[in-house]
Amino acid sequence: MKKRIGSYPRVRIEGGGRAVVSQAGGVLLVETVRKAGLDTAISAALTPWRKARAVHDPGKILLDVALAVALGGDCLADVGMPRAEPAVFGPVASDPTVSRLIDTLAASGEKALRAIRAARAEVRRHAWRLADREAPDAGGTVTVDLDGVLVIAHSDKEDAAPTWKRTYGHHPLMGFVDHGPGGTGEPVAALLRPGNAGSNTATDHITATQLALAQLPKKYRRGRRTLIRTDSAGGTHDFVAWLAQRGRWLSYSVGMVITEAIHQHVLKVPASAWTAAVEADGEIRDGAWVAELTGDVLDGWPTGMRLIVRKERPHPGAQLRLTDADGMRLTCFATNTLGPPIAELELRHRLRARAEDRIRAARATGLRNLPLHRTAQNRIWLEIVQIALDLLAWMPMLALTGKARLWEPRRLRLRLFTAAGQLVTTGRRRILRLARHWPWTAHITAALDRLTRLTDPG
C-alpha cells in the first residue's frame, strides 16, 4: 500500500522577500492614468481642496482609492493595497488622510462633485481621441443606457430604505456608454437615491441623462447622434417629452409598459403586418415577430414617436403575464428613429441588455455595497467607483485586442492585474520583470507597449 502524499506540493513559507512586487499587472492601470491625463486633470480639479503644506495631493489620493477599487477593493481601507507597492503606485496617503479628504469633499457637496465630473469629462474626450477607431463614437453616434441598481445595506445608513424587491438599501440610477459588440462600456452617470425611490420617476431619469450628456464631447450633448436607451422605467410621458424637446432632439429607444390600450391594438394587428425579428448576426430570430402600432394609441405622446411591439414564443417553463396574448410574450418600446426597418430598431433596443453586464461589472467594482455612512460621503464614493470603471474600460479600449477587450473586471484582475513581478535596479533604471511562466504575461507586455506608443497628454 502506497502512502498518500496529497494532491498539492508542500511549500515552505518565509517572510522578508525583497524586490518582489504583487499586483504588478496594475502598471496597466497606472499607464492608462498617465496617457489619459487623468492624474493631472483630477489634481487640477481638486486644487481648491489642497491645504497649505500638505504632503499628499488630493487628486492623487482620490486616484489611489480608485485604483484600489479597480484592483478589487471595496472600502477606503483597501487603499493599503497600492500603498504596499510604492514602486508601482508611488507614495500613498495613510488611512486617516484618505478619510479626512473624503469628509472634506463630502462637506463641499455639489461643488466637489462638479469639479470631479468636469475633470472626468475632459479626460474622456482625450481617451476617445487616443482610441480613434476603437472609441465608442467611432461610427459618429453614441449610445447611453440608463438603468437602476439595487445596492443592499447591511447597516442603518443615511437614506437606506426598503426597496421594491423587499430588500434594504439604496437604488442608484446609473448611465453607461455602450462600446458595442467589440468592447465593454463606461459609466457616465450615477445618481444616488434612497432604496424606496421609484423605478419610473421621470425627474430622476432627466437628471441622470443630464449628468450623462455632460460627460460626452460637446457635439453629442444634443442631436440625433446620441441615443438614450432605457427599459420600461423610462417610458413616461414627461421623460420622453424631455428627450424630444425642440432644441434637444435626442434619439431615444425607451421600453414601454404593455397597457390595456396597447394590448387591444396588438390583438387587432393583421398577420400580414408582422415582420420576423432578427439576431445580431442578421439571421431570423426563431419564434419572434415585430410590428408597429399606429392610431390613437399614440395620442398624448410627442410628435414623431413610433411604437413597436414584439411577440415571441416564451421559453420553456416561462410564465405568461396577463398582458400577453395568444400564448405569446409581448414587449414594447418607443423610438423616434426613422429609416431603418422595424426589425433592426427592435434589435437595437434589445441590445440594451448589455447594460446588465455593465451593472454586473459595477457590482464587482465597489458597488456591491456603499461603505460609508453619510449620503454625501457615498456620493463621493460613487464618483470613485466611476473613475475605477472608467479605467477598466479605457485600458482595454486603448491597449487590448481581440477577445481580451471583452474581459470583465473579475477576469482582468485574475489574469492581468494579479501577475507577480520582480523589481530590478540597473544603473539609474528600475525594471519590473513579470513572471515568464504566467500564461498572460504576453498580454500585459503587449498592452504596455501599445500604451507607451500613445501620445502623451498636452
Coordinates of C-alpha atoms in Angstrom, one line a residue:
M1 CA 0.0 0.0 0.0
K2 CA 1.4 3.4 -1.1
K3 CA 1.5 6.3 1.3
R4 CA -0.7 9.1 0.1
I5 CA 1.2 12.4 -0.2
G6 CA -1.6 14.7 -1.3
S7 CA -2.5 16.5 -4.5
Y8 CA -0.5 19.7 -4.0
P9 CA 3.2 20.3 -3.3
R10 CA 4.3 21.5 0.1
V11 CA 5.9 24.9 0.1
R12 CA 7.8 26.4 2.9
I13 CA 6.8 30.0 3.6
E14 CA 9.2 32.6 4.8
G15 CA 8.7 36.4 5.1
G16 CA 11.2 39.1 4.2
G17 CA 11.4 38.6 0.4
R18 CA 12.9 41.6 -1.4
A19 CA 12.2 43.2 -4.7
V20 CA 9.0 41.2 -5.2
V21 CA 6.0 43.1 -6.5
S22 CA 2.5 41.8 -6.1
Q23 CA -0.3 43.2 -8.3
A24 CA 2.4 44.0 -10.8
G25 CA -0.1 44.0 -13.6
G26 CA -1.5 47.1 -12.1
V27 CA 1.0 49.0 -14.1
L28 CA -1.5 48.8 -16.9
L29 CA -3.9 51.0 -15.0
V30 CA -1.1 53.3 -13.9
E31 CA 0.0 53.8 -17.5
T32 CA -3.6 54.3 -18.6
V33 CA -3.9 57.1 -16.0
R34 CA -0.8 58.7 -17.3
K35 CA -1.7 58.5 -21.0
A36 CA -5.2 59.7 -20.5
G37 CA -4.0 62.6 -18.3
L38 CA -6.3 61.6 -15.5
D39 CA -3.8 62.3 -12.8
T40 CA -3.1 65.9 -13.9
A41 CA -6.8 66.6 -14.6
I42 CA -8.0 65.3 -11.2
S43 CA -5.2 67.1 -9.4
A44 CA -6.1 70.4 -11.1
A45 CA -9.8 70.0 -10.3
L46 CA -9.1 69.3 -6.6
T47 CA -6.6 72.1 -6.1
P48 CA -9.1 74.2 -4.1
W49 CA -9.2 71.4 -1.5
R50 CA -5.4 71.1 -1.1
K51 CA -4.3 72.5 2.2
A52 CA -1.2 74.6 2.7
R53 CA 2.0 72.5 3.2
A54 CA 0.0 69.3 2.5
V55 CA 2.3 66.3 1.7
H56 CA -0.3 64.4 -0.4
D57 CA -2.1 65.9 -3.4
P58 CA -5.9 65.4 -3.1
G59 CA -6.2 64.3 -6.7
K60 CA -3.5 61.6 -6.2
I61 CA -5.3 60.4 -3.0
L62 CA -8.6 60.1 -4.9
L63 CA -7.0 58.3 -7.7
D64 CA -5.2 55.9 -5.4
V65 CA -8.5 54.9 -3.9
A66 CA -10.0 54.5 -7.4
L67 CA -7.0 52.3 -8.4
A68 CA -7.6 50.2 -5.2
V69 CA -11.2 49.8 -6.2
A70 CA -10.3 48.8 -9.8
L71 CA -8.0 46.2 -8.4
G72 CA -10.8 44.7 -6.3
G73 CA -11.1 46.8 -3.2
D74 CA -14.5 47.7 -1.8
C75 CA -13.7 50.2 1.0
L76 CA -11.4 53.1 1.8
A77 CA -9.1 50.9 3.9
D78 CA -8.2 48.9 0.7
V79 CA -6.0 51.8 -0.3
G80 CA -3.5 49.9 1.7
M81 CA -3.0 47.6 -1.3
P82 CA -1.4 50.2 -3.6
R83 CA 0.3 51.7 -0.5
A84 CA 2.2 48.4 -0.1
E85 CA 3.7 48.7 -3.6
P86 CA 5.3 52.2 -3.9
A87 CA 7.4 51.0 -6.8
V88 CA 4.3 50.8 -8.9
F89 CA 1.9 53.3 -7.4
G90 CA 4.2 55.8 -5.8
P91 CA 3.6 57.2 -2.3
V92 CA 0.1 56.6 -1.0
A93 CA -1.6 58.6 1.9
S94 CA -2.4 57.0 5.2
D95 CA -5.9 55.8 6.0
P96 CA -6.7 58.9 8.3
T97 CA -5.6 61.2 5.5
V98 CA -7.8 59.5 3.0
S99 CA -10.8 59.6 5.3
R100 CA -10.3 63.3 6.0
L101 CA -10.2 64.1 2.3
I102 CA -13.5 62.2 1.7
D103 CA -15.1 64.1 4.6
T104 CA -13.8 67.4 3.2
L105 CA -15.1 66.7 -0.3
A106 CA -18.4 65.5 1.1
A107 CA -18.8 68.7 3.1
S108 CA -18.4 70.7 -0.1
G109 CA -21.3 68.9 -1.7
E110 CA -22.1 69.7 -5.3
K111 CA -19.0 71.9 -5.7
A112 CA -16.7 69.0 -5.3
L113 CA -18.9 66.7 -7.4
R114 CA -18.9 69.2 -10.2
A115 CA -15.1 69.5 -10.1
I116 CA -14.6 65.7 -10.3
R117 CA -17.1 65.3 -13.0
A118 CA -15.7 68.1 -15.1
A119 CA -12.2 66.5 -14.9
R120 CA -13.6 63.1 -15.9
A121 CA -15.4 64.7 -18.9
E122 CA -12.2 66.4 -20.1
V123 CA -10.2 63.2 -19.8
R124 CA -12.9 61.2 -21.6
R125 CA -12.6 63.3 -24.7
H126 CA -8.9 62.8 -24.7
A127 CA -9.2 59.0 -24.2
W128 CA -11.7 58.7 -27.1
R129 CA -9.3 60.7 -29.3
L130 CA -6.5 58.3 -28.4
A131 CA -8.7 55.2 -29.1
D132 CA -9.5 56.6 -32.6
R133 CA -11.4 53.8 -34.4
E134 CA -11.8 51.8 -31.2
A135 CA -13.7 54.7 -29.5
P136 CA -17.4 54.3 -28.7
D137 CA -18.2 57.2 -31.1
A138 CA -16.1 55.9 -34.0
G139 CA -19.3 55.4 -36.0
G140 CA -20.4 59.0 -35.4
T141 CA -23.0 58.1 -32.8
V142 CA -23.1 57.5 -29.0
T143 CA -25.5 55.2 -27.1
V144 CA -26.2 55.8 -23.4
D145 CA -28.0 53.2 -21.4
L146 CA -29.8 54.1 -18.2
D147 CA -30.7 51.5 -15.6
G148 CA -31.3 51.3 -11.9
V149 CA -29.2 49.3 -9.4
L150 CA -30.2 48.0 -6.1
V151 CA -27.4 48.2 -3.5
I152 CA -28.0 46.3 -0.3
A153 CA -27.2 47.9 3.0
H154 CA -26.3 45.7 5.9
S155 CA -26.5 48.5 8.5
D156 CA -28.6 51.6 9.1
K157 CA -27.0 54.1 6.6
E158 CA -28.4 57.5 5.7
D159 CA -31.2 57.3 3.1
A160 CA -31.2 53.5 3.2
A161 CA -34.8 52.3 2.8
P162 CA -36.8 49.2 1.9
T163 CA -36.7 48.5 -1.8
W164 CA -39.3 47.2 -4.3
K165 CA -37.6 43.8 -4.1
R166 CA -38.2 43.7 -0.3
T167 CA -34.5 44.2 0.4
Y168 CA -33.0 47.2 2.3
G169 CA -30.5 49.7 0.9
H170 CA -30.2 52.3 -1.9
H171 CA -31.4 52.5 -5.5
P172 CA -28.9 54.5 -7.6
L173 CA -29.7 55.3 -11.2
M174 CA -26.7 54.7 -13.5
G175 CA -25.8 55.6 -17.0
F176 CA -23.3 53.8 -19.3
V177 CA -21.9 54.5 -22.7
D178 CA -22.2 51.3 -24.8
H179 CA -18.9 50.3 -26.5
G180 CA -20.8 48.0 -28.9
P181 CA -20.2 44.2 -29.5
G182 CA -16.4 44.7 -29.7
G183 CA -16.0 46.3 -26.2
T184 CA -17.5 46.8 -22.8
G185 CA -18.8 50.2 -21.6
E186 CA -18.0 53.1 -19.3
P187 CA -20.1 54.9 -16.7
V188 CA -21.2 58.5 -17.3
A189 CA -23.9 59.0 -14.6
A190 CA -24.5 57.8 -11.1
L191 CA -27.5 59.3 -9.2
L192 CA -27.6 58.2 -5.6
R193 CA -31.2 57.6 -4.4
P194 CA -32.9 56.1 -1.4
G195 CA -33.9 52.5 -1.6
N196 CA -37.6 53.4 -2.0
A197 CA -37.0 55.7 -4.9
G198 CA -39.4 54.9 -7.8
S199 CA -38.2 53.0 -10.8
N200 CA -40.1 55.2 -13.3
T201 CA -39.5 58.6 -11.7
A202 CA -39.2 61.0 -14.7
T203 CA -37.3 63.7 -12.8
D204 CA -34.6 61.2 -11.8
H205 CA -34.2 59.9 -15.4
I206 CA -33.9 63.5 -16.6
T207 CA -31.2 64.3 -14.0
A208 CA -29.3 61.1 -14.9
T209 CA -29.5 61.9 -18.6
Q210 CA -28.2 65.5 -17.9
L211 CA -25.3 64.0 -16.0
A212 CA -24.5 61.6 -18.8
L213 CA -24.7 64.2 -21.5
A214 CA -22.3 66.4 -19.6
Q215 CA -19.7 63.6 -19.7
L216 CA -19.9 63.4 -23.5
P217 CA -17.9 65.5 -26.0
K218 CA -19.9 68.7 -26.7
K219 CA -21.1 67.7 -30.2
Y220 CA -23.0 64.7 -28.6
R221 CA -24.8 66.7 -25.9
R222 CA -27.8 67.3 -28.3
G223 CA -28.9 66.0 -31.6
R224 CA -29.9 62.6 -33.1
R225 CA -26.4 61.3 -33.0
T226 CA -26.9 60.5 -29.3
L227 CA -29.2 57.6 -28.5
I228 CA -30.7 57.3 -25.0
R229 CA -31.9 53.7 -24.2
T230 CA -33.9 52.7 -21.1
D231 CA -36.2 49.8 -20.0
S232 CA -39.8 50.4 -19.3
A233 CA -38.9 52.5 -16.2
G234 CA -38.1 55.3 -18.6
G235 CA -41.4 55.0 -20.6
T236 CA -43.1 58.0 -19.1
H237 CA -44.7 61.0 -20.8
D238 CA -42.5 63.6 -19.1
F239 CA -39.2 61.8 -19.8
V240 CA -40.0 61.1 -23.5
A241 CA -41.2 64.7 -24.0
W242 CA -38.0 66.0 -22.4
L243 CA -35.8 63.8 -24.7
A244 CA -37.8 65.0 -27.8
Q245 CA -37.9 68.7 -26.8
R246 CA -37.2 71.2 -29.5
G247 CA -33.5 72.2 -29.4
R248 CA -32.5 68.9 -27.7
W249 CA -33.6 66.5 -30.4
L250 CA -32.1 63.4 -28.8
S251 CA -32.7 60.0 -30.3
Y252 CA -34.4 57.6 -27.9
S253 CA -35.3 53.9 -27.6
V254 CA -37.5 53.6 -24.5
G255 CA -39.2 50.5 -23.2
M256 CA -43.0 50.8 -22.6
V257 CA -45.4 49.1 -20.3
I258 CA -48.0 46.9 -22.0
T259 CA -51.1 48.9 -21.1
E260 CA -54.7 47.7 -21.9
A261 CA -54.8 50.1 -24.8
I262 CA -51.6 48.7 -26.3
H263 CA -52.8 45.2 -25.6
Q264 CA -56.0 45.8 -27.6
H265 CA -54.2 47.3 -30.5
V266 CA -51.9 44.3 -30.7
L267 CA -54.9 42.0 -30.9
K268 CA -56.0 44.0 -34.0
V269 CA -52.7 43.8 -35.9
P270 CA -53.3 41.6 -39.0
A271 CA -51.0 38.7 -39.6
S272 CA -49.5 40.3 -42.7
A273 CA -48.2 43.3 -40.6
W274 CA -45.9 41.2 -38.5
T275 CA -42.2 41.0 -39.6
A276 CA -39.7 38.4 -38.4
A277 CA -37.4 39.6 -35.7
V278 CA -33.6 39.3 -36.4
E279 CA -30.5 38.4 -34.4
A280 CA -27.3 40.4 -34.2
D281 CA -25.7 38.3 -37.0
G282 CA -28.6 39.1 -39.3
E283 CA -30.3 35.7 -39.0
I284 CA -34.0 35.3 -38.4
R285 CA -34.9 35.1 -34.7
D286 CA -36.9 31.9 -34.3
G287 CA -40.4 32.3 -33.0
A288 CA -40.3 36.2 -32.7
W289 CA -42.1 38.9 -34.8
V290 CA -42.3 42.6 -34.6
A291 CA -45.0 45.2 -35.8
E292 CA -45.5 48.9 -35.5
L293 CA -48.6 50.3 -33.8
T294 CA -50.4 53.4 -35.1
G295 CA -53.6 55.3 -34.4
D296 CA -55.0 56.7 -31.2
V297 CA -52.6 54.6 -29.1
L298 CA -50.1 57.4 -29.8
D299 CA -52.4 60.2 -28.6
G300 CA -50.7 62.4 -25.9
W301 CA -47.2 61.4 -26.8
P302 CA -44.6 63.6 -28.6
T303 CA -44.9 64.0 -32.3
G304 CA -42.7 61.6 -34.3
M305 CA -42.8 58.8 -31.7
R306 CA -43.1 55.3 -33.0
L307 CA -44.5 52.4 -31.0
I308 CA -43.0 49.0 -31.9
V309 CA -44.2 45.7 -30.3
R310 CA -42.6 42.3 -30.4
K311 CA -44.4 39.0 -29.8
E312 CA -42.3 35.9 -29.1
R313 CA -42.9 32.3 -28.0
P314 CA -42.0 32.1 -24.3
H315 CA -39.1 30.0 -23.3
P316 CA -39.9 26.5 -21.8
G317 CA -41.2 26.9 -18.3
A318 CA -41.7 30.7 -18.6
Q319 CA -44.9 32.1 -17.0
L320 CA -47.2 34.2 -19.2
R321 CA -48.5 37.5 -18.0
L322 CA -51.9 39.0 -18.1
T323 CA -50.8 41.4 -20.8
D324 CA -49.5 38.6 -23.1
A325 CA -51.7 37.4 -25.9
D326 CA -52.4 34.2 -27.8
G327 CA -49.6 32.4 -25.9
M328 CA -47.0 34.9 -26.9
R329 CA -44.9 37.1 -24.7
L330 CA -45.3 40.8 -25.6
T331 CA -42.8 43.6 -25.2
C332 CA -43.0 47.1 -26.5
F333 CA -40.7 50.1 -26.9
A334 CA -41.0 53.7 -28.3
T335 CA -38.5 55.4 -30.6
N336 CA -38.2 58.5 -32.8
T337 CA -35.7 56.9 -35.2
L338 CA -36.9 56.9 -38.8
G339 CA -35.4 55.0 -41.8
P340 CA -34.2 51.5 -40.6
P341 CA -36.6 48.6 -40.7
I342 CA -38.5 48.0 -37.5
A343 CA -36.7 44.6 -37.1
E344 CA -33.4 46.5 -36.9
L345 CA -34.8 49.0 -34.5
E346 CA -36.1 46.2 -32.3
L347 CA -32.7 44.5 -32.3
R348 CA -31.1 47.8 -31.4
H349 CA -33.4 48.1 -28.4
R350 CA -32.9 44.5 -27.4
L351 CA -29.1 45.1 -27.2
R352 CA -29.8 47.3 -24.3
A353 CA -29.4 44.1 -22.3
R354 CA -25.7 44.8 -22.4
A355 CA -26.4 47.4 -19.6
E356 CA -26.9 44.4 -17.3
D357 CA -23.2 43.4 -18.0
R358 CA -22.2 46.9 -17.0
I359 CA -24.1 46.7 -13.8
R360 CA -22.5 43.3 -13.0
A361 CA -19.1 44.9 -13.6
A362 CA -20.1 47.8 -11.3
R363 CA -21.2 45.5 -8.5
A364 CA -17.7 43.8 -8.8
T365 CA -16.0 47.2 -8.7
G366 CA -17.1 48.9 -5.5
L367 CA -20.8 48.9 -5.9
R368 CA -21.6 45.7 -4.0
N369 CA -22.3 48.0 -1.1
L370 CA -21.9 51.6 -0.1
P371 CA -19.2 51.5 2.6
L372 CA -19.7 55.0 4.2
H373 CA -22.5 56.1 6.5
R374 CA -23.5 59.6 5.2
T375 CA -25.2 60.1 1.9
A376 CA -22.7 63.0 1.0
Q377 CA -19.8 60.6 1.6
N378 CA -21.3 57.9 -0.5
R379 CA -21.8 60.3 -3.4
I380 CA -18.1 60.8 -3.4
W381 CA -17.7 57.0 -3.3
L382 CA -19.9 56.7 -6.4
E383 CA -17.5 59.1 -8.2
I384 CA -14.6 57.0 -7.1
V385 CA -16.3 53.8 -8.4
Q386 CA -17.0 55.6 -11.7
I387 CA -13.3 56.5 -12.0
A388 CA -12.3 52.9 -11.4
L389 CA -14.8 51.7 -14.0
D390 CA -13.5 54.3 -16.4
L391 CA -10.0 52.9 -16.1
L392 CA -11.3 49.4 -16.5
A393 CA -13.0 50.5 -19.7
W394 CA -10.2 52.7 -21.1
M395 CA -7.4 50.3 -20.6
P396 CA -8.9 47.5 -22.7
M397 CA -10.0 50.1 -25.3
L398 CA -6.5 51.6 -25.6
A399 CA -4.3 48.5 -25.0
L400 CA -6.1 45.2 -25.5
T401 CA -7.2 43.4 -28.7
G402 CA -9.4 40.5 -29.7
K403 CA -11.4 38.7 -27.0
A404 CA -9.3 40.3 -24.2
R405 CA -11.1 43.6 -24.9
L406 CA -14.3 42.0 -23.7
W407 CA -12.9 40.8 -20.4
E408 CA -14.9 42.0 -17.4
P409 CA -13.2 43.3 -14.2
R410 CA -13.1 39.9 -12.4
R411 CA -11.2 38.3 -15.3
L412 CA -8.9 41.3 -15.8
R413 CA -7.9 41.0 -12.1
L414 CA -7.5 37.3 -12.2
R415 CA -5.4 37.2 -15.4
L416 CA -3.6 40.5 -15.7
F417 CA -3.5 42.6 -12.5
T418 CA -2.6 39.9 -10.1
A419 CA 0.5 38.9 -12.0
A420 CA 3.6 39.0 -9.8
G421 CA 6.9 40.7 -10.8
Q422 CA 10.4 41.3 -9.7
L423 CA 11.8 44.8 -9.4
V424 CA 15.4 45.1 -10.8
T425 CA 17.5 48.2 -10.5
T426 CA 20.3 48.6 -13.1
G427 CA 22.1 51.9 -13.1
R428 CA 19.5 54.6 -12.8
R429 CA 16.7 52.5 -14.3
R430 CA 14.1 50.4 -12.5
I431 CA 12.8 47.4 -14.5
L432 CA 9.8 45.4 -13.5
R433 CA 10.2 41.8 -14.7
L434 CA 7.0 39.8 -14.9
A435 CA 6.9 36.0 -14.3
R436 CA 7.8 34.3 -17.5
H437 CA 5.6 31.2 -16.8
W438 CA 2.4 33.3 -16.3
P439 CA 0.1 32.5 -19.2
W440 CA -1.0 36.1 -19.8
T441 CA 2.4 37.9 -19.4
A442 CA 2.4 38.4 -23.2
H443 CA -0.9 40.1 -23.0
I444 CA 0.5 42.5 -20.3
T445 CA 3.7 43.3 -22.2
A446 CA 1.9 43.8 -25.5
A447 CA -0.7 46.1 -23.8
L448 CA 2.0 48.2 -22.2
D449 CA 3.8 48.5 -25.5
R450 CA 0.6 49.9 -27.1
L451 CA 0.1 52.3 -24.2
T452 CA 3.7 53.5 -24.5
R453 CA 3.2 54.3 -28.2
L454 CA 0.2 56.6 -27.5
T455 CA 0.7 60.4 -27.5
D456 CA 1.3 61.9 -24.1
P457 CA -1.3 64.4 -22.9
G458 CA -0.6 68.0 -23.5

